[in-house]
């Protein structure tokens, strides 16, 4: 979670105007969050299927 917070701070510290780089970094962060959520869901499904 600390990595995500530091990444958000880096994006937030960009110029006031939304640059292409900042938008790309936000999209990359969103993908990281989605993949983390998917991993968590798969983990929960594995636990459920074991019972």
Tab-separated table of C-alpha atoms in Angstrom:
chain	number	residue	atom	x	y	z
A	1	UNK	CA	0.000	0.000	0.000
A	2	UNK	CA	2.900	2.347	0.684
A	3	UNK	CA	4.080	1.883	-2.908
A	4	UNK	CA	0.671	2.943	-4.177
A	5	UNK	CA	0.593	5.987	-1.916
A	6	UNK	CA	4.054	7.096	-3.015
A	7	UNK	CA	3.064	6.602	-6.655
A	8	UNK	CA	-0.022	8.763	-6.118
A	9	UNK	CA	2.116	11.449	-4.487
A	10	UNK	CA	4.496	11.410	-7.458
A	11	UNK	CA	1.589	11.808	-9.872
A	12	UNK	CA	0.108	14.548	-7.681
A	13	UNK	CA	3.427	16.432	-7.705
A	14	UNK	CA	3.402	16.723	-11.495
A	15	UNK	CA	2.663	20.054	-13.135
A	16	UNK	CA	-0.754	21.562	-12.538
A	17	UNK	CA	-1.727	20.769	-16.097
A	18	UNK	CA	-2.413	17.132	-16.831
A	19	UNK	CA	0.406	15.971	-19.005
A	20	UNK	CA	0.410	12.882	-21.139
A	21	UNK	CA	2.966	11.372	-18.781
A	22	UNK	CA	0.785	12.001	-15.732
A	23	UNK	CA	-2.240	10.495	-17.478
A	24	UNK	CA	-0.201	7.451	-18.485
A	25	UNK	CA	1.082	7.037	-14.918
A	26	UNK	CA	-2.468	7.221	-13.555
A	27	UNK	CA	-3.595	4.579	-16.041
A	28	UNK	CA	-0.661	2.384	-15.070
A	29	UNK	CA	-1.554	2.779	-11.388
A	30	UNK	CA	-5.166	1.889	-12.151
A	31	UNK	CA	-4.025	-1.294	-13.890
A	32	UNK	CA	-1.873	-2.202	-10.890
A	33	UNK	CA	-4.865	-1.769	-8.596
A	34	UNK	CA	-7.096	-3.857	-10.854
A	35	UNK	CA	-4.537	-6.663	-11.056
A	36	UNK	CA	-4.137	-6.602	-7.265
A	37	UNK	CA	-7.908	-6.876	-6.901
A	38	UNK	CA	-8.025	-9.766	-9.370
A	39	UNK	CA	-5.245	-11.576	-7.518
A	40	UNK	CA	-7.137	-11.115	-4.262
A	41	UNK	CA	-10.381	-12.421	-5.804
A	42	UNK	CA	-8.578	-15.473	-7.217
A	43	UNK	CA	-7.023	-16.094	-3.825
A	44	UNK	CA	-10.429	-15.939	-2.141
A	45	UNK	CA	-11.931	-18.261	-4.757
A	46	UNK	CA	-9.128	-20.751	-4.163
A	47	UNK	CA	-9.863	-20.691	-0.433
A	48	UNK	CA	-13.588	-21.164	-1.056
A	49	UNK	CA	-12.985	-24.042	-3.476
A	50	UNK	CA	-10.759	-25.837	-0.967
A	51	UNK	CA	-13.600	-26.102	1.545
